[in-house]
PDB file of C-alpha atoms and ligand atoms in Angstrom:
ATOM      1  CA  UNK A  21      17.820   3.289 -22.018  1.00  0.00           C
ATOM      2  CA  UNK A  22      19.418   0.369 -23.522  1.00  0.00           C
ATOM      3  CA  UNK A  23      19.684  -1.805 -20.688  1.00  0.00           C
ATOM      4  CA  UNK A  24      16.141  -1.818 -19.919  1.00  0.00           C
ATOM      5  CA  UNK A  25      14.869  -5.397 -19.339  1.00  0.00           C
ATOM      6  CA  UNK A  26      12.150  -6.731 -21.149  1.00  0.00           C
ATOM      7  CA  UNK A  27      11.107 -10.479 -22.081  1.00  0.00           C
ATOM      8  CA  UNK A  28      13.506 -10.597 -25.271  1.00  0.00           C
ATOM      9  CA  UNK A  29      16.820 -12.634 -25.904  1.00  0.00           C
ATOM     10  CA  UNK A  30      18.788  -9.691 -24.901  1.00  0.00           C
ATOM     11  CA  UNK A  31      17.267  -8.179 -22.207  1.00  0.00           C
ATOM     12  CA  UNK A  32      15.001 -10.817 -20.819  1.00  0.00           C
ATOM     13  CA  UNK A  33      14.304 -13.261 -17.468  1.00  0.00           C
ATOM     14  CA  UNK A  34      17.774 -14.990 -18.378  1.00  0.00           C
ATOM     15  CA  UNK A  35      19.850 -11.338 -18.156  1.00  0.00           C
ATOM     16  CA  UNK A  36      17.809  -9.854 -15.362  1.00  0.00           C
ATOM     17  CA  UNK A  37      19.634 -10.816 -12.687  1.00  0.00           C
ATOM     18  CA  UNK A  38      22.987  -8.721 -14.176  1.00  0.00           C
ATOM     19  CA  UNK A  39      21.333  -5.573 -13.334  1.00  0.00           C
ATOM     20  CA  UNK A  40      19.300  -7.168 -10.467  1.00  0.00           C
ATOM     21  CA  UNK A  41      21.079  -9.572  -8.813  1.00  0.00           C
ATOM     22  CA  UNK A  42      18.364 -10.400  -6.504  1.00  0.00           C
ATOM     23  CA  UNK A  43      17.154 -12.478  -9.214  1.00  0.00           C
ATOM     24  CA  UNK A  44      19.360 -15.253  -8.163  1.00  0.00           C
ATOM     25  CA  UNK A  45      17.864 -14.593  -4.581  1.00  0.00           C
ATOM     26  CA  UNK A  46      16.382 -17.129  -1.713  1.00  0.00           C
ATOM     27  CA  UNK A  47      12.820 -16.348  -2.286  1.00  0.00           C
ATOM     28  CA  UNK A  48      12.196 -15.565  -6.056  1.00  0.00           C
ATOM     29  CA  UNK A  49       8.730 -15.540  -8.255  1.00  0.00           C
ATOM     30  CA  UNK A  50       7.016 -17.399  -9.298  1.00  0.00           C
ATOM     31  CA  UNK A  51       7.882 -21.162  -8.620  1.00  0.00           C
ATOM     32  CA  UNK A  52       6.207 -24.421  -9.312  1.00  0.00           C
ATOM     33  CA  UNK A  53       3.068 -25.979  -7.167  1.00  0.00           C
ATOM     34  CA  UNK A  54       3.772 -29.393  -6.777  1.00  0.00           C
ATOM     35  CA  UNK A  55       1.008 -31.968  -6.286  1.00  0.00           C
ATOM     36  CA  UNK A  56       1.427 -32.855  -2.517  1.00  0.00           C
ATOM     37  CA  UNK A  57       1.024 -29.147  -0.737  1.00  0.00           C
ATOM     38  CA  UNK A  58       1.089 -29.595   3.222  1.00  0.00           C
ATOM     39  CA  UNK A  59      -2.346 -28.531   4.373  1.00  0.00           C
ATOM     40  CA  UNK A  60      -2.575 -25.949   6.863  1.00  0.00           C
ATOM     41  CA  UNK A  61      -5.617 -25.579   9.038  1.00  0.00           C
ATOM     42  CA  UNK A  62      -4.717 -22.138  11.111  1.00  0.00           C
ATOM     43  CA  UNK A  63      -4.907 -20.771   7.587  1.00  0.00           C
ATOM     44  CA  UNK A  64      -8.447 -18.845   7.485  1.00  0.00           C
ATOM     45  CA  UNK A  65      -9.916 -17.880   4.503  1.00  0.00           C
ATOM     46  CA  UNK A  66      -9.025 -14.827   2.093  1.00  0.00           C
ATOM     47  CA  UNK A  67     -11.122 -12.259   2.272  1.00  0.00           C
ATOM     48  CA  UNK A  68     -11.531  -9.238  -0.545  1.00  0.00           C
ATOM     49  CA  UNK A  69     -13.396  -6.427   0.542  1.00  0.00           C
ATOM     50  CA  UNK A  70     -13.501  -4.704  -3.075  1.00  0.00           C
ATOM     51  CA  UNK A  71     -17.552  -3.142  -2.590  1.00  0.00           C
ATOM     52  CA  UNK A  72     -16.580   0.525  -2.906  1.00  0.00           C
ATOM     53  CA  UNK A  73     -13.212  -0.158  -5.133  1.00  0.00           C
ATOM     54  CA  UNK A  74     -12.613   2.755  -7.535  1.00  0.00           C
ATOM     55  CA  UNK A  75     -10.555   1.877 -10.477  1.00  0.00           C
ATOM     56  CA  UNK A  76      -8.855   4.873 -12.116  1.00  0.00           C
ATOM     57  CA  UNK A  77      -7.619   4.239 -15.449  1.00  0.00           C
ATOM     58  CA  UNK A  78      -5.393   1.142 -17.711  1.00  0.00           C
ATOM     59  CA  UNK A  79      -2.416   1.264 -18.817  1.00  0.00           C
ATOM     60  CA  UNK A  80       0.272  -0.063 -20.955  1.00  0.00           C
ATOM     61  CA  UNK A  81       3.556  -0.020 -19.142  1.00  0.00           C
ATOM     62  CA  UNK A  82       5.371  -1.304 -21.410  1.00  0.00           C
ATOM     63  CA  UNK A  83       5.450  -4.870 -19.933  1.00  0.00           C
ATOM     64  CA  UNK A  84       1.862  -5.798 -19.192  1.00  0.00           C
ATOM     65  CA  UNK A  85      -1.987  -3.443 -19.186  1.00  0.00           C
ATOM     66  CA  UNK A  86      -2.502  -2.546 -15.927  1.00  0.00           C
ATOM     67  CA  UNK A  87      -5.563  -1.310 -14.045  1.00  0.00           C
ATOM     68  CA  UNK A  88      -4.286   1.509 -11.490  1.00  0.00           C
ATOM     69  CA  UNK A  89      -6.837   1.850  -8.380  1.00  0.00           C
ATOM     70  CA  UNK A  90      -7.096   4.555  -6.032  1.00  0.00           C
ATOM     71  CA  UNK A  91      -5.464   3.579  -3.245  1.00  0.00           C
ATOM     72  CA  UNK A  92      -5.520   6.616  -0.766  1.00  0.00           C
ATOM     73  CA  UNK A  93      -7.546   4.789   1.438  1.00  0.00           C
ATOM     74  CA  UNK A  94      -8.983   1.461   2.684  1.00  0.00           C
ATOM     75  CA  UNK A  95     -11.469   1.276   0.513  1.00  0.00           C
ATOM     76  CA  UNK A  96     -10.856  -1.888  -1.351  1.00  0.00           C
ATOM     77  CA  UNK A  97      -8.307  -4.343   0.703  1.00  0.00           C
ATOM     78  CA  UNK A  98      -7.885  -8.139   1.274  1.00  0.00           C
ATOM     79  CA  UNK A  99      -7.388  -9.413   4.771  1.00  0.00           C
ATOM     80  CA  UNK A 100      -7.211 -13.331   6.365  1.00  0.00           C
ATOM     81  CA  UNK A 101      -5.193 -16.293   5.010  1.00  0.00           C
ATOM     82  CA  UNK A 102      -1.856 -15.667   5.746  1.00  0.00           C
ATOM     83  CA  UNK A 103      -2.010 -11.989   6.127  1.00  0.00           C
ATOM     84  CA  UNK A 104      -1.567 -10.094   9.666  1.00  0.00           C
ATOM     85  CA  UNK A 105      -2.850  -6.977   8.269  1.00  0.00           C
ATOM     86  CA  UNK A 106      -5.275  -5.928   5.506  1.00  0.00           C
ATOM     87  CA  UNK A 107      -3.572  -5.020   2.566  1.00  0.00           C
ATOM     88  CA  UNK A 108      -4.591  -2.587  -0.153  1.00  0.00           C
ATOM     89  CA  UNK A 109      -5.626  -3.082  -3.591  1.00  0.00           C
ATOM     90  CA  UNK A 110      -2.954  -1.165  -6.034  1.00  0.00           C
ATOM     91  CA  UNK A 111      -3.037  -2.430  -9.344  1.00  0.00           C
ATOM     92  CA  UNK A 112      -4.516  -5.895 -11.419  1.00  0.00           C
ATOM     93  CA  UNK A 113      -2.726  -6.578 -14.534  1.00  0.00           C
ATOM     94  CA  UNK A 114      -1.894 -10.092 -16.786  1.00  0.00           C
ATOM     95  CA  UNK A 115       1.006 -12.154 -18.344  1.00  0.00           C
ATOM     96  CA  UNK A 116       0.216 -14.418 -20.907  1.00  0.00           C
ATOM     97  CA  UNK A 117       1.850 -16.439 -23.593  1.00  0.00           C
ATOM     98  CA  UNK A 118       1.721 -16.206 -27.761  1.00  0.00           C
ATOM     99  CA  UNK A 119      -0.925 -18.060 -29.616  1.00  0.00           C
ATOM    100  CA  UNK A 120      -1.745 -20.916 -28.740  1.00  0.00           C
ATOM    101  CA  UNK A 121       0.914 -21.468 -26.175  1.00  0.00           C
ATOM    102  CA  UNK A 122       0.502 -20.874 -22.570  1.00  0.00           C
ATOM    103  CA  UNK A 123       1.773 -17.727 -20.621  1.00  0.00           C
ATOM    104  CA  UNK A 124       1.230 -18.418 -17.137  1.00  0.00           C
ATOM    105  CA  UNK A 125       4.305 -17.224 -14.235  1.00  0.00           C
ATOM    106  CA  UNK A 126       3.451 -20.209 -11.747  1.00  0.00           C
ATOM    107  CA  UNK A 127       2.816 -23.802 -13.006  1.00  0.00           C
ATOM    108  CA  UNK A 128       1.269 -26.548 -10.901  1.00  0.00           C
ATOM    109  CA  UNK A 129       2.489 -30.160 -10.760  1.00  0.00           C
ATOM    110  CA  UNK A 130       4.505 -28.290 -14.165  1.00  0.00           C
ATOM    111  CA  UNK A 131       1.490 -27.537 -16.055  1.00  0.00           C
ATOM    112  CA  UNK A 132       1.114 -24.275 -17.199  1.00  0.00           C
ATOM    113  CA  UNK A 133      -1.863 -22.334 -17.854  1.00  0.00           C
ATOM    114  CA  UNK A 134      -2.781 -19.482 -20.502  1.00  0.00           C
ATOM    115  CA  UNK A 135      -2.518 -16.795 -18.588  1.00  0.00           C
ATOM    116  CA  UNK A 136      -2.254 -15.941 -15.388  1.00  0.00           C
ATOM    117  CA  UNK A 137      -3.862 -12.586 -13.163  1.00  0.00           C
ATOM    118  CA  UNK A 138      -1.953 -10.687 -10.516  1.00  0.00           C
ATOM    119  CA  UNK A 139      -4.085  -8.195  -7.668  1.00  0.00           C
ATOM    120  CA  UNK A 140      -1.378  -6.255  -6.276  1.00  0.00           C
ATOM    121  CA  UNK A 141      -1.902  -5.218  -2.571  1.00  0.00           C
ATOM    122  CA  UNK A 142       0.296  -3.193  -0.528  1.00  0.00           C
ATOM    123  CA  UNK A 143       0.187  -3.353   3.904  1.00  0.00           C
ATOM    124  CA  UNK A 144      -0.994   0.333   4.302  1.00  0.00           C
ATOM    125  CA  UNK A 145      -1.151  -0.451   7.996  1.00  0.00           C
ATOM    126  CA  UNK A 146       2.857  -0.819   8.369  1.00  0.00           C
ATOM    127  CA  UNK A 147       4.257   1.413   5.721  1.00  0.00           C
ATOM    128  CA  UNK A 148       3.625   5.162   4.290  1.00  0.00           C
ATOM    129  CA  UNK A 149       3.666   4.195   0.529  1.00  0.00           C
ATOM    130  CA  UNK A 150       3.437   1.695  -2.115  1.00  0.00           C
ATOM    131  CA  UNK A 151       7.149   2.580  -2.799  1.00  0.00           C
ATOM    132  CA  UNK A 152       8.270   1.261   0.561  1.00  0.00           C
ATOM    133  CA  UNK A 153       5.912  -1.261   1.136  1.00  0.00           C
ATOM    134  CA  UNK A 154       7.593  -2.893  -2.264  1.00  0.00           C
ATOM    135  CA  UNK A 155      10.777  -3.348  -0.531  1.00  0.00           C
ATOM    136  CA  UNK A 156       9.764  -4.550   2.619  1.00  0.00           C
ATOM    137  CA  UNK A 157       9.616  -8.236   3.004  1.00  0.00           C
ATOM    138  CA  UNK A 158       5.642  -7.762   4.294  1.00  0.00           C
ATOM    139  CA  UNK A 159       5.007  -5.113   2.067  1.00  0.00           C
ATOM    140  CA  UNK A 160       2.888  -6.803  -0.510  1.00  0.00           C
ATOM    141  CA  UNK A 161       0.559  -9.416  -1.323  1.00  0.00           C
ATOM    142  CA  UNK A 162      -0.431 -10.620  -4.793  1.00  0.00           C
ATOM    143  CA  UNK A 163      -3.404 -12.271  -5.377  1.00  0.00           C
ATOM    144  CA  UNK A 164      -3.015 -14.999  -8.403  1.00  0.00           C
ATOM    145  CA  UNK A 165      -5.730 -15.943 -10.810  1.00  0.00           C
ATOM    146  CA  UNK A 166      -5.259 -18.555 -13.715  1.00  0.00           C
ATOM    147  CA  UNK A 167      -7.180 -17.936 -16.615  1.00  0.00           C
ATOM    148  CA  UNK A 168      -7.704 -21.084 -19.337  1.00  0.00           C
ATOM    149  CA  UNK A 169      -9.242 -20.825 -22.747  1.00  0.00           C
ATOM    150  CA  UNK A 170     -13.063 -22.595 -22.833  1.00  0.00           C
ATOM    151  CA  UNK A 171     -16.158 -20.088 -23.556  1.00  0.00           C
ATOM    152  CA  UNK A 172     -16.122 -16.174 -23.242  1.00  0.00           C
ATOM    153  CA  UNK A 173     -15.512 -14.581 -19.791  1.00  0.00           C
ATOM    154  CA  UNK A 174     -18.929 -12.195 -19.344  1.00  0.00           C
ATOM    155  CA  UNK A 175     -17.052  -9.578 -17.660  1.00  0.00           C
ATOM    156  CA  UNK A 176     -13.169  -9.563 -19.916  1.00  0.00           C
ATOM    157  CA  UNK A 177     -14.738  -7.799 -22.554  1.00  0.00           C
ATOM    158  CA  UNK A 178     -14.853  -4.562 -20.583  1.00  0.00           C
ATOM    159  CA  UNK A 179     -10.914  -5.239 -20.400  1.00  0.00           C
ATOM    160  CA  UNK A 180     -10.143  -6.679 -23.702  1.00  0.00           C
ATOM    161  CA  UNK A 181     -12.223  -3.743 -25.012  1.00  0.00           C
ATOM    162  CA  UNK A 182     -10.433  -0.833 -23.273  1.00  0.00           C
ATOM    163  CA  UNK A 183      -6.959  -2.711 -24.656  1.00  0.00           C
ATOM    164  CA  UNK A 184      -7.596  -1.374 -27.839  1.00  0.00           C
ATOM    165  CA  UNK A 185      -7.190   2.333 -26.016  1.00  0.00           C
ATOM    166  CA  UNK A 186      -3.467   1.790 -24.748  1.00  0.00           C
ATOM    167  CA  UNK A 187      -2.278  -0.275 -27.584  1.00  0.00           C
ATOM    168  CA  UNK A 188       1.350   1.242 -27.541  1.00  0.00           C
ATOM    169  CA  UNK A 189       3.647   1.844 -24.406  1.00  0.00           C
ATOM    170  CA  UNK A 190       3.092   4.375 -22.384  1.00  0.00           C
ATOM    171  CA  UNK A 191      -0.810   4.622 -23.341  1.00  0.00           C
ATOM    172  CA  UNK A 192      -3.173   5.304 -20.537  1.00  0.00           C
ATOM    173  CA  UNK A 193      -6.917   6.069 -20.623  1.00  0.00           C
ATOM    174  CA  UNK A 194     -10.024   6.422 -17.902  1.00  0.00           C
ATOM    175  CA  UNK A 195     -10.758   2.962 -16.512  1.00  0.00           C
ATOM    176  CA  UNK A 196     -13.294   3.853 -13.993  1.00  0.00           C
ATOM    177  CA  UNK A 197     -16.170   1.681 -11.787  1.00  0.00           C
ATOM    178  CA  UNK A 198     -14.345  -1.622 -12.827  1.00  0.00           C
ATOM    179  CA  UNK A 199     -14.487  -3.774 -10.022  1.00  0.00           C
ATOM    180  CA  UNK A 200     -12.377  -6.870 -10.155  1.00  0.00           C
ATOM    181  CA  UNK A 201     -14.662  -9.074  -7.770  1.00  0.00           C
ATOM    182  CA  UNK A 202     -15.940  -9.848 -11.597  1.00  0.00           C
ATOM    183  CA  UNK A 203     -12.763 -12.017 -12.088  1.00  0.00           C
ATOM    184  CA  UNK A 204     -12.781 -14.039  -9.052  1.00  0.00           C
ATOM    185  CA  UNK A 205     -13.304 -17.943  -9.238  1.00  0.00           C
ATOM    186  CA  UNK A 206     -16.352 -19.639  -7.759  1.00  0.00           C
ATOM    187  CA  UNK A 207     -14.060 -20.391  -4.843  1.00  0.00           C
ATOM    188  CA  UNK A 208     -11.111 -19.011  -2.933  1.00  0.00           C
ATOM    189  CA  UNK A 209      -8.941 -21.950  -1.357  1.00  0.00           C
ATOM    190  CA  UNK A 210      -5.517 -20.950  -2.376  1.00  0.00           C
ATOM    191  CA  UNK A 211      -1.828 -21.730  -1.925  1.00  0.00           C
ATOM    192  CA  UNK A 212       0.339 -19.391  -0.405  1.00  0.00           C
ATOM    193  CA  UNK A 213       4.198 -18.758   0.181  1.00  0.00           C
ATOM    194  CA  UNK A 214       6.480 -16.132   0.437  1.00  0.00           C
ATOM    195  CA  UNK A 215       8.147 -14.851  -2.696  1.00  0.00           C
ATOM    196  CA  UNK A 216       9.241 -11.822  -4.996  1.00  0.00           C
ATOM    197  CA  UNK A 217       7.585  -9.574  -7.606  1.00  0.00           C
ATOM    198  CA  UNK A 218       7.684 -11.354 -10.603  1.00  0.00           C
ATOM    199  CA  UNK A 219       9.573  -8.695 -12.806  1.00  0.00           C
ATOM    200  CA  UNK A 220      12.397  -6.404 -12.333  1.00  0.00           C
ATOM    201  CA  UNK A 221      13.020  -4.759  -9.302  1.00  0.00           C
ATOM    202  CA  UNK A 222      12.290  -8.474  -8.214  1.00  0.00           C
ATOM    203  CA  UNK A 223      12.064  -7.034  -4.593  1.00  0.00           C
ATOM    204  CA  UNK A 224      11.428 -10.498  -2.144  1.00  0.00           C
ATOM    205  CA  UNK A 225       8.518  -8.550  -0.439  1.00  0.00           C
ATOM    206  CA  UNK A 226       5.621 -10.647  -2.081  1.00  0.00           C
ATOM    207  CA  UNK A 227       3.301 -12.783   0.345  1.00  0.00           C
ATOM    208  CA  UNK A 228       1.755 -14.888  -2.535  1.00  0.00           C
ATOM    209  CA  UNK A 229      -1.579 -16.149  -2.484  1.00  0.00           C
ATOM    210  CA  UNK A 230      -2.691 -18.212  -5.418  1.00  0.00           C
ATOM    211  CA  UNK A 231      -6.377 -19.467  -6.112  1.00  0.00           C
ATOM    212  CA  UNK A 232      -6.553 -22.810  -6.964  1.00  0.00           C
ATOM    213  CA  UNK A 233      -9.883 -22.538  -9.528  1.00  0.00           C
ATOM    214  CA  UNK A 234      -9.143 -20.772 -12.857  1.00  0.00           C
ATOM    215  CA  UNK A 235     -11.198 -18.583 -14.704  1.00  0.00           C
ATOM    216  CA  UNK A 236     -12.509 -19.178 -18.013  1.00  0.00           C
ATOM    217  CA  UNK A 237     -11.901 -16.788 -21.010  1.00  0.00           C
ATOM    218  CA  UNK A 238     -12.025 -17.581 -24.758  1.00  0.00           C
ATOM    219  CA  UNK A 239      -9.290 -18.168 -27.026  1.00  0.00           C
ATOM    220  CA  UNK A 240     -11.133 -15.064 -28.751  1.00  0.00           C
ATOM    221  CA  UNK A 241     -10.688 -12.983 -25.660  1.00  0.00           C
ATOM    222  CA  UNK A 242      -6.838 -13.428 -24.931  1.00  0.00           C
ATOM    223  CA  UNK A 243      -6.346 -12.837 -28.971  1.00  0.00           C
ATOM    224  CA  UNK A 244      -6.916  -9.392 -27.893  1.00  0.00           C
ATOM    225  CA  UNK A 245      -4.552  -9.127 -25.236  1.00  0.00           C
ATOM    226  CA  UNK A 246      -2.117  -9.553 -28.196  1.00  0.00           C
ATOM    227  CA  UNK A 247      -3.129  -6.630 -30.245  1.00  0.00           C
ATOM    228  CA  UNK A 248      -0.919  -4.727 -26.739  1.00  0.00           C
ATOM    229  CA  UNK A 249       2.739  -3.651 -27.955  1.00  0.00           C
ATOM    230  CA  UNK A 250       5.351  -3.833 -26.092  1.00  0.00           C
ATOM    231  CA  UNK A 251       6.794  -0.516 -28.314  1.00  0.00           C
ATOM    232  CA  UNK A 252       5.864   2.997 -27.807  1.00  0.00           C
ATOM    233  CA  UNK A 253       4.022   5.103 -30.886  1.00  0.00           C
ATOM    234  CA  UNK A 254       6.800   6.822 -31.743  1.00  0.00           C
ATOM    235  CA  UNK A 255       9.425   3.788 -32.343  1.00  0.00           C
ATOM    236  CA  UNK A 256       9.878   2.358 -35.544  1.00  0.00           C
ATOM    237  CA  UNK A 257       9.726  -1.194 -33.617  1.00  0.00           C
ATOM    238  CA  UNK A 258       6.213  -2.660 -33.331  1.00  0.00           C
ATOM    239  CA  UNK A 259       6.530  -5.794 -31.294  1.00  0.00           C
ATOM    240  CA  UNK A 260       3.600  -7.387 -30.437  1.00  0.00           C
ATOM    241  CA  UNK A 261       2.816  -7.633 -26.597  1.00  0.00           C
ATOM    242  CA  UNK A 262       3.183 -11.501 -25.810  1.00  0.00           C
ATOM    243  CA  UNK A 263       4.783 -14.639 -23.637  1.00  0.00           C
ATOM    244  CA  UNK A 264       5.571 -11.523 -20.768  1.00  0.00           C
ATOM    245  CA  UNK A 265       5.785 -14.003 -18.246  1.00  0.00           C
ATOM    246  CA  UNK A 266       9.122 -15.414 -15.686  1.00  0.00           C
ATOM    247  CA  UNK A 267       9.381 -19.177 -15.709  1.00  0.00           C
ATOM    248  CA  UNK A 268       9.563 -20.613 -12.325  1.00  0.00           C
ATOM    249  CA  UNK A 269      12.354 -20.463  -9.841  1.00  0.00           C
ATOM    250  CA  UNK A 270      14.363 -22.601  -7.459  1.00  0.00           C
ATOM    251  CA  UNK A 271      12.064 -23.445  -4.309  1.00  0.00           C
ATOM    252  CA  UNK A 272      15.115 -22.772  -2.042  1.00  0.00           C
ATOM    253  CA  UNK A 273      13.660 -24.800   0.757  1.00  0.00           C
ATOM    254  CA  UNK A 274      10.400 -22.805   1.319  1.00  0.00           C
ATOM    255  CA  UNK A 275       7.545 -23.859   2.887  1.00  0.00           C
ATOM    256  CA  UNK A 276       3.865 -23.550   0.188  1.00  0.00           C
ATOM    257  CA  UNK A 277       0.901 -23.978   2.699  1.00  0.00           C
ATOM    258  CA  UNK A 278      -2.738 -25.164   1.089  1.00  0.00           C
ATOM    259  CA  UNK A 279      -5.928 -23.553   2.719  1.00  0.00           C
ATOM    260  CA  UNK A 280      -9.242 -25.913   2.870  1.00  0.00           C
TER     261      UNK A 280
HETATM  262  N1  LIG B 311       4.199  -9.401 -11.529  1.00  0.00           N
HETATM  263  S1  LIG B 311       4.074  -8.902 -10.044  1.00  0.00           S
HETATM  264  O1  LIG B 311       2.700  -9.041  -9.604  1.00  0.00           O
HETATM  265  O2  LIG B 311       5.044  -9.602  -9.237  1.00  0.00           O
HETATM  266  C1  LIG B 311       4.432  -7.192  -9.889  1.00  0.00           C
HETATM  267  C2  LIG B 311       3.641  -6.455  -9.011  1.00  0.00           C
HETATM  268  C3  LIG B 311       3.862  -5.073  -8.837  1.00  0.00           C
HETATM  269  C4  LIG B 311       4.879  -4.446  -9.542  1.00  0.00           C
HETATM  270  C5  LIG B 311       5.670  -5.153 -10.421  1.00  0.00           C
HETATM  271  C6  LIG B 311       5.452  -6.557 -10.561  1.00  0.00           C
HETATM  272  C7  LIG B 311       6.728  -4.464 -11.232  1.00  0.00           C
HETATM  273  C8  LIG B 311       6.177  -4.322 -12.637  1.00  0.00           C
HETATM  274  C9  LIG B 311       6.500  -2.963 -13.107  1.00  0.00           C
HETATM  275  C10 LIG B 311       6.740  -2.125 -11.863  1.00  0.00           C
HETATM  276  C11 LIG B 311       7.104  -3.054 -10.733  1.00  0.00           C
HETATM  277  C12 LIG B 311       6.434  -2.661  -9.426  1.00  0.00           C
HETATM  278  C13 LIG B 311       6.499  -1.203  -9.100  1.00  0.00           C
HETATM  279  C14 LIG B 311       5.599  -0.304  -9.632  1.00  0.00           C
HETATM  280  C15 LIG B 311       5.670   1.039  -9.263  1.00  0.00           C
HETATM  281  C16 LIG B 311       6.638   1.441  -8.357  1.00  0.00           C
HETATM  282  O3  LIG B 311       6.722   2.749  -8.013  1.00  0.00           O
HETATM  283  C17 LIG B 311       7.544   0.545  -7.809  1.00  0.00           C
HETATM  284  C18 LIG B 311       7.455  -0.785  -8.179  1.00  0.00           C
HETATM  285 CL1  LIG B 311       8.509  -1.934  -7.465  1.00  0.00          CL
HETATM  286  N2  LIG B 311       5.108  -3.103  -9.308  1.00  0.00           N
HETATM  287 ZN1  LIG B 312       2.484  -9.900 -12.446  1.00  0.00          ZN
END
């Protein structure tokens, strides 16, 4: 319908919070990293148990290409850090920006990178479905991943490749075997602090947990992220797929904790 948000003038991060007012809520996504974290040692380390993960297809939804997992069991989950239970892996999908400028949700110390990655978990162990786990202020845990431009990430192409399969909205094709360990940085210390999914419903049920080390693609790579609509086959509209990222938010007195 009209009304549906998007990243536009009209309908985008500045309007959202007229048909979701939590946007103007106490712990909203994503939010600046300053330089000085507070370090906390009782943080362990993140662990992501994604051996026997089973992706299932990719999809454009109109707002980013997602990668939908099967997630009918415990198969692929993240436990430690900050987490009291394992949670399990959903979805992956990006937000990036238009060429040559950046697209990443969080910035650190204000710096923004070119795109950033978001592993969406949900805390099987408390609730019955991904549904309610989204509106539950423990439901979910994102893991972040910036990406910056430098040489060719040896595993994006698999992505970048199936993006030419769900080009318009509402596209979907088999994504199977993909296993996102692939996309992981050399090293997990992260920052973490509660927050809210980054787009509309903007539910503040996000435990965020944001690895410091980016990945590398090529400018070449993310080029093809752009060849996504945001439009559907059958509209007359083709607008290109690009800068579908929230800028950050007011801190509202939160605590961000720094592993090792
Ligand atoms: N950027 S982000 O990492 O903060 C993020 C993570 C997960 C989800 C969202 C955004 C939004 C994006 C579209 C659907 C909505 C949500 C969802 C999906 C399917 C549902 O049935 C319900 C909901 Cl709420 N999933
Ligand atoms: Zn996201």
């Amino acid at each position: 319908n009209g009304n549906h948000w998007g990243y536009s003038k009209e309908n985008g991060p500045d309007v959202w919070h007229k048909n979701y007012p939590v946007a103007l809520g106490s712990r909203q996504s994503p939010i600046d990293i300053p330089r000085q974290v507070s370090h906390d040692p009782s943080l362990g380390p993140i662990v992501l148990d994604y051996d026997h993960c089973t992706s299932i297809n990719i999809s454009n939804n109109g707002h980013s290409v997602v990668v939908n997992f099967d997630d009918t069991d415990d198969r692929s989950v993240i436990h430690g850090g900050p987490l009291e239970n394992p949670y399990r892996l959903k979805q992956f999908h990006f937000h990036w920006g238009g060429k040559g400028c950046d697209g990443s949700e969080h910035t650190v110390a204000g710096n923004s990178y070119a795109s950033e990655l978001h592993l969406v978990h949900w805390n099987a162990v408390k609730y019955q479905s991904f549904d309610q786990a989204a509106t539950a202020p423990d439901g979910l845990a994102v893991v972040g991943i910036f990406l910056e431009t430098g040489d060719d990430h040896r595993w994006l192409h698999t992505i970048t490749d199936a993006m030419y399969m769900v080009k318009y909205k509402g596209s979907v094709t088999d994504f199977k075997g993909f296993n996102p360990k692939c996309l992981l940085p050399s090293n997990l210390h992260f920052w973490t602090y509660l927050g809210s999914l980054t787009t509309p419903p903007l539910h503040e049920s996000v435990t965020w947990i944001l690895l410091k080390e980016p990945i590398v693609v090529s400018e070449k790579q993310l080029g093809k992220f752009r060849l996504v609509l945001f439009t559907g086959e059958e509209e007359d509209q083709r607008l290109r797929m690009e800068n579908n990222f929230r800028t950050p938010q007011p801190l509202k007195g939160r605590r961000i904790r720094s592993s090792n």
